[in-house]
Amino acid sequence: MGGVQMESGVSKARQGNFFEDFWLGQIIEHATPRTVTAGDVSLYTALYGSRFAVQSSDAFARAIGYPQSPIDDLLVFHIVFGKTVPDISLNAIANLGYADCRFLKPVFPGDTLSATSEVIGLRENSNKQSGVVYVRTTGVDQDGAPVLDYVRWVMVRKRDEAAATHAAHVPQLKEVVEPAALGAALPNLDSRAYYAALSGSSYRWGDYEVGEKIDHLDGMTIEEAEHQLATRLYQNTAKVHFNQHQQVQGRFGRRLIYT
Amino acid sequence: MGGVQMESGVSKARQGNFFEDFWLGQIIEHATPRTVTAGDVSLYTALYGSRFAVQSSDAFARAIGYPQSPIDDLLVFHIVFGKTVPDISLNAIANLGYADCRFLKPVFPGDTLSATSEVIGLRENSNKQSGVVYVRTTGVDQDGAPVLDYVRWVMVRKRDEAAATHAAHVPQLKEVVEPAALGAALPNLDSRAYYAALSGSSYRWGDYEVGEKIDHLDGMTIEEAEHQLATRLYQNTAKVHFNQHQQVQGRFGRRLIYT
Amino acid sequence: MGGVQMESGVSKARQGNFFEDFWLGQIIEHATPRTVTAGDVSLYTALYGSRFAVQSSDAFARAIGYPQSPIDDLLVFHIVFGKTVPDISLNAIANLGYADCRFLKPVFPGDTLSATSEVIGLRENSNKQSGVVYVRTTGVDQDGAPVLDYVRWVMVRKRDEAAATHAAHVPQLKEVVEPAALGAALPNLDSRAYYAALSGSSYRWGDYEVGEKIDHLDGMTIEEAEHQLATRLYQNTAKVHFNQHQQVQGRFGRRLIYT
């Protein structure tokens, strides 16, 4: 567990890891396991307005083979991701990318999620002020079963420009996630029981083509209160999302929305 | 299920039904069944500040004969109503009225609601640009038991002014909902166990008179984030509530609050 | 139950108690019992971003001896406090202080909280326009077991400056809550099972010193929607938090944040 620094005046406050604090092969066990509940699902619906029948209705989910509605994959992602922030990206300049993201097991209300990351790549920037950290993060449930696995790379500030850092190592990342690597842990779904009228769309996998454009028409104007509620729900502590008085002096002049 | 249009550039995006798409006697099964949970109740409380003892306390509800706190009737209404929006009122100009609204069965956390509407009236406006659609909407639980029934009429745009429409039919609507038609499915409540001090008011049915005025004193200033959270919680997709950049060019110059 | 006034024009609206309505030894049973749920916990997390492992994870809580995650003490406080507002402080000018606050029993989702206050002190201000009311408030669960007990004093307006009030009585309040008076009802916790890496901090009781300063670094800009959601979640009816159009004419020119 990184990020606890002792310095005069800030004492026990967490300052997070800087680029030179990471090393290749480092395993970080992230804090704050979280039991996901129906309350989280309601807030997620109120924040995003999602309307997937499987995630919205226990009855619909049971009809096709789930024991009840699973938690929306992206809510699982945000909760697992949030745990990594205090250790990985409290001093981040920018999120650069994600790869090989796979949801490995459905999550249900009452499951407890926790997360671990392994540092799989490091590359200092030529200006010596920052570097790119590559981590593979795994979210597990209360039984230790993986529910989510993904690679993320992020640019992180150095605490001290003069600090020595390790030799650069940029990992090979998959260009494509193979279908065989996805959803192995899904229940055996009965697609005949998937009732299109209740789902809100008659389109199926075979109806979409590579390169097809869909104009979703609707837009939503996001309020500060909304993105702050979401970010705190995920227990994501990144400062850029919360303090207008500080951000007004920053690069963008305002709070960034976590998405 | 109406509202899916195929057009160049917007392809699979739902555009909703226009006035000429409805016909008398049409039955529309609405999408997105929804399991109502304690999370929805908490958000509803946080959005409205409601303080009805029966809906707030399982212990209070049990004392008078409920198995637990029922879901607030208006939350049931909003969830059922929300399902009708993509099919009935995505192209609405204005909601005009409601009639014969009856809550037929208590709803509890864990129940799944879905909705069906029947078109019971149609009347084109003389300007040929829009018309009034009358629907009777029924919300049912996972067993198909009706929990809510109401009539709504709404002015809906035509897609094409030249489109022919059906002969006008304006339904006969009840002026009054008879007490005998209300609450038949309520549990047998023990009014002696209704503890006035905990309810917050000593007034009972017999204490109110027709024409009596009550000044509720308190007011609340509603924020954009609040009405958007509510509207999304109900999975209501009406565009007028969400997109400030679009609404600024509209009739009111701002987002409308769904109430 | 105080606060219901009959006056022309406002009829049945609750106006709350004024200073002259209180008497020493008065017991007030507050309205609106409330079943606390996982939904309340999610909203509390989304509003505050709290990251206490015991309250966040059922698995973590069980490992150290709880049956499941308890409700955050401060959420219990806010809910109990909210019930007292319509009777005690609807006409308050200012909250002055709290003393002897003790959390006496863990609260879990599904428990129902209600509250009673005893007036333990009264002192009219020399301007005859207001006075200070001291109450001891006790929150109990559905079995009547106390979960929270605290003293609060608050300055409350008089309805009528000429009204006679009782002799002043200022209660003796404890300067310090003795450790022996705290947490008697806590489960027998197994501190060896408290896993520091998941808790997010390696610091324990013995690591803190009286007078130590901790700069928490992070700040959050609070939006109107956020404090209003919190205050309504607690069913707190104090007008100063909600009506911008009224508050703009008041002492501060804006809504006050309930904290």
XYZ file of C-alpha atoms in Angstrom, chain B residues 35-235:
201
model
C -37.559 -3.874 -10.191
C -38.236 -1.218 -7.559
C -35.853 -1.340 -4.601
C -35.032 0.285 -1.275
C -32.454 2.280 -3.245
C -35.205 3.909 -5.288
C -37.038 4.743 -2.078
C -33.962 6.427 -0.586
C -33.427 8.533 -3.679
C -37.088 9.460 -3.739
C -36.827 10.596 -0.114
C -33.661 12.568 -0.865
C -35.316 14.250 -3.837
C -38.674 15.092 -2.251
C -38.081 14.944 1.512
C -41.283 12.962 1.993
C -42.218 12.093 5.558
C -45.200 9.756 5.450
C -44.786 7.417 8.410
C -46.264 4.386 6.608
C -43.812 4.710 3.698
C -40.888 5.731 5.945
C -40.992 3.050 8.640
C -41.404 -0.713 8.280
C -42.292 -0.864 11.979
C -45.056 1.739 11.589
C -46.389 0.016 8.449
C -46.478 -3.385 10.149
C -48.297 -2.016 13.162
C -51.274 -1.079 10.977
C -51.318 -4.184 8.809
C -48.823 -3.882 5.961
C -46.140 -6.592 5.657
C -43.575 -3.751 5.368
C -43.487 -0.159 4.103
C -45.110 0.095 0.684
C -43.512 2.170 -2.068
C -44.889 5.713 -2.228
C -47.755 5.798 -4.752
C -46.217 8.697 -6.643
C -42.932 6.847 -7.085
C -44.962 3.987 -8.582
C -46.687 6.510 -10.841
C -43.423 8.095 -12.018
C -41.832 4.715 -12.803
C -44.854 3.475 -14.748
C -45.209 6.821 -16.517
C -41.511 6.835 -17.447
C -41.957 3.629 -19.433
C -44.620 5.219 -21.610
C -42.518 8.195 -22.691
C -40.432 6.563 -25.481
C -43.624 5.317 -27.159
C -46.209 7.990 -26.367
C -44.634 11.371 -25.759
C -41.135 11.608 -27.173
C -42.591 14.048 -29.706
C -45.022 15.703 -27.323
C -45.624 19.438 -27.305
C -47.517 19.424 -24.012
C -49.109 17.154 -21.439
C -52.754 18.167 -21.309
C -54.362 16.123 -18.594
C -54.892 13.038 -16.477
C -58.071 11.288 -15.360
C -59.339 8.237 -13.515
C -56.007 7.563 -11.808
C -56.219 4.655 -9.369
C -53.567 2.810 -7.350
C -54.852 -0.747 -7.265
C -52.330 -2.707 -5.221
C -49.488 -1.778 -2.855
C -46.023 -2.124 -4.383
C -43.086 -3.294 -2.242
C -39.315 -3.300 -2.755
C -38.470 -6.251 -4.993
C -41.612 -5.965 -7.117
C -41.051 -5.528 -10.857
C -43.224 -3.010 -12.709
C -44.028 -2.913 -16.399
C -46.619 -0.971 -18.371
C -49.031 -1.190 -21.279
C -51.058 1.583 -22.917
C -54.170 1.500 -25.069
C -54.924 4.391 -27.407
C -58.485 5.381 -26.454
C -58.792 8.675 -28.311
C -57.287 10.732 -31.146
C -58.087 14.233 -32.379
C -55.997 16.101 -34.925
C -55.508 19.819 -34.364
C -56.907 22.196 -36.979
C -53.397 23.403 -37.885
C -52.585 19.830 -39.071
C -49.229 20.054 -37.286
C -50.174 18.036 -34.260
C -52.946 16.175 -32.497
C -54.114 14.991 -29.124
C -53.532 11.347 -28.158
C -55.553 9.813 -25.294
C -54.123 6.666 -23.689
C -55.171 4.457 -20.817
C -51.991 3.164 -19.170
C -51.871 0.188 -16.839
C -48.881 -0.674 -14.658
C -48.599 -4.295 -13.583
C -46.321 -6.220 -11.226
C -44.270 -9.363 -11.960
C -47.407 -11.486 -11.621
C -49.348 -9.345 -14.071
C -51.511 -7.875 -11.311
C -52.488 -4.235 -12.016
C -50.990 -1.769 -9.550
C -51.917 1.484 -11.294
C -54.333 2.598 -13.989
C -54.816 6.083 -15.428
C -55.829 8.031 -18.512
C -53.529 10.673 -19.951
C -53.898 12.956 -22.931
C -51.027 14.678 -24.612
C -50.451 16.849 -27.680
C -48.067 15.125 -30.121
C -46.412 16.528 -33.241
C -47.051 15.100 -36.690
C -44.010 13.920 -38.622
C -45.613 15.019 -41.865
C -48.332 17.679 -41.994
C -49.740 16.083 -45.125
C -50.175 12.688 -43.507
C -53.762 11.480 -43.335
C -55.082 10.743 -39.875
C -58.057 8.858 -38.546
C -61.440 10.289 -37.683
C -61.479 12.159 -34.393
C -62.570 10.243 -31.324
C -62.611 11.907 -27.931
C -63.281 9.466 -25.097
C -65.801 10.013 -22.319
C -63.755 10.463 -19.139
C -64.968 10.205 -15.584
C -65.348 13.520 -13.793
C -64.835 11.841 -10.450
C -63.170 8.636 -9.295
C -65.709 6.908 -7.065
C -64.393 5.818 -3.643
C -65.578 2.288 -4.385
C -63.086 2.152 -7.275
C -60.157 3.040 -5.039
C -57.949 0.905 -2.890
C -59.862 -2.336 -3.212
C -56.570 -4.135 -2.887
C -55.401 -2.341 0.263
C -54.619 -4.568 3.225
C -57.170 -4.502 6.004
C -55.683 -1.633 8.007
C -56.032 -1.325 11.767
C -56.620 2.388 12.236
C -56.472 2.054 16.036
C -52.794 1.168 15.656
C -52.122 4.346 13.658
C -50.077 6.338 16.157
C -50.676 10.045 15.532
C -47.595 11.363 17.361
C -45.291 9.373 15.070
C -47.264 10.316 11.968
C -46.537 14.001 12.505
C -50.139 15.155 12.300
C -53.255 14.780 14.393
C -55.568 15.582 11.481
C -57.728 12.831 10.056
C -60.083 12.527 7.084
C -62.931 14.106 8.996
C -60.889 17.180 9.864
C -60.681 18.439 6.271
C -63.388 20.317 4.414
C -64.030 20.931 0.739
C -62.718 24.405 -0.096
C -60.374 24.587 2.889
C -57.087 26.384 2.115
C -53.770 25.230 3.563
C -50.693 27.407 3.172
C -47.763 24.986 3.372
C -45.317 27.771 4.211
C -42.163 26.014 3.042
C -40.740 26.269 -0.432
C -37.802 24.554 -2.088
C -35.644 25.912 -4.863
C -35.125 23.056 -7.297
C -31.731 22.605 -8.916
C -31.114 21.223 -12.407
C -29.200 18.263 -10.952
C -32.184 17.346 -8.789
C -34.847 17.204 -11.466
C -32.475 15.386 -13.811
C -31.702 12.752 -11.167
C -35.425 12.222 -10.594
C -36.273 12.001 -14.267
C -33.506 9.504 -14.993
C -34.456 7.458 -11.920
C -37.857 7.041 -13.597
C -36.090 6.113 -16.874
